[in-house]
Amino acid sequence: MNVIEPDEQRANARDMWERASTGWGKRADRIRDWGMPVSMAMVDALALQPGQKVLELAAGPGDTGFLAAELIQPGGTLISSDGAEAMVEVARERAAERGLTNVEFKQLELEWIDMETATVDGVLCRWAIMLIVDPEAAAQEIRRVLKPGGRAVFAVWDGPEQNLWATIPNRVMVTRGHAEAPDPRAPGMFALAGSGKLEELLGAAGFTDVIIQPVELARHYEHAADYVAETADVSPIFSGALADQPAEEREAITAEVIAAVQPFTADDGSVTLPGSSLVAVATA
């Protein structure tokens, strides 16, 4: 197996998310809606007050941070950021559509946040810290930019068996020989699932009063084909592997994914796939 250097991993990930921004922009309302239980839990955990400054990292379309932006008015500021410039533009457009005027936009990396020390009251980081090369550095950087006593809230994914909506398409790709099984030691969606991993990460970075709660979030689709189409739009790994296949194989992959979600399919053809995220709040 070829060893990919950390800087190359970072460059590959940035390029992947730049390309994925089109699909995330297209599906932004859907992502907002099915992710709302987690977004609400995160914003609630910050206990925000008017006039505060909040940083959202890896904001994607930005909707979690936008909830915070409304709560810190008047006088407060949200900094909505992402490592992918195209994602920042998606968030900028969505903020303009909502008429939000207290939001600044920046391209920022989790592992080296280009901001002064102790400058924000709260940090939001949803479904990102487990994907990067050096989550320890990211946790330390997040604590650095927080004011003493400030809070950070992280969301990571629970285990693969609690999130079959994510694992089914990838399993199909692996069994059909179009992808390799994920390396559990590498950055990835489930890298911080499992007992104690997130607590250990945050504790090592100097955070205190770490509280973690699971948050359930179901994904509903009118038809199984809608699920496959959405996955192709928002999952850069699945979409890349799918696009490389000839039309006949793409049809076979789609049919196999649809068959795999049959246990979650109602009589009317609609599909409901369960999901679970872990939400952690920690104090600097």
C-alpha angles and dihedrals in degrees: 000000000000115000112227115210116238094247091052090049089053093048092048092049093048091050091047093054093044087057093043093056092086092059093043090051090049092049098035095117091050092047090050093050101047092040094049096101089058095042091051092048091050096049092044090053092058091061090211127205132198113273097029127130117232128188121205115196124199086009097169106185088358103233098131091056091045089063088056092046091062093051097051095056132145104050099354129118133210118204106204111196143169136174091235114072092209090056090053088055091051090054092046091055093048092050090052091051089054093047094239111165102174098068128105121193127216139166104234136166120222094223095055113020109199095221136101121266120271096007105127134061097209142013129206121197115171122188097335116089093073091055099059131089097241112028090166091062090047093052090050092049092049091052090047095057093046120094114242106282092018120137134234123197122200130187120199130168122266118229126312094253089057091052108046090152085074101037101046097070093044092048089054091051092049095048091048091051098247098113141024122246109262117263107239090209094056130080110279148130095288099034092113098036116111134063118312101356097108093040090052093049094051094042091052089053090056100258118145136199093034112186121182127190132176116237120198120217125176125204116219127198131178090221136009089242088063089057092053092047093050092048090052089053100047106027107075093191095051094041092050093051092044094050091054093061128087117252094261092053092046088055091050092050091050092049092050093050091049090051091050092056093049092105087061095046121106126216091263091056096254119136129216116187119188122228139181133201131184116228118198127188118194136176125229 
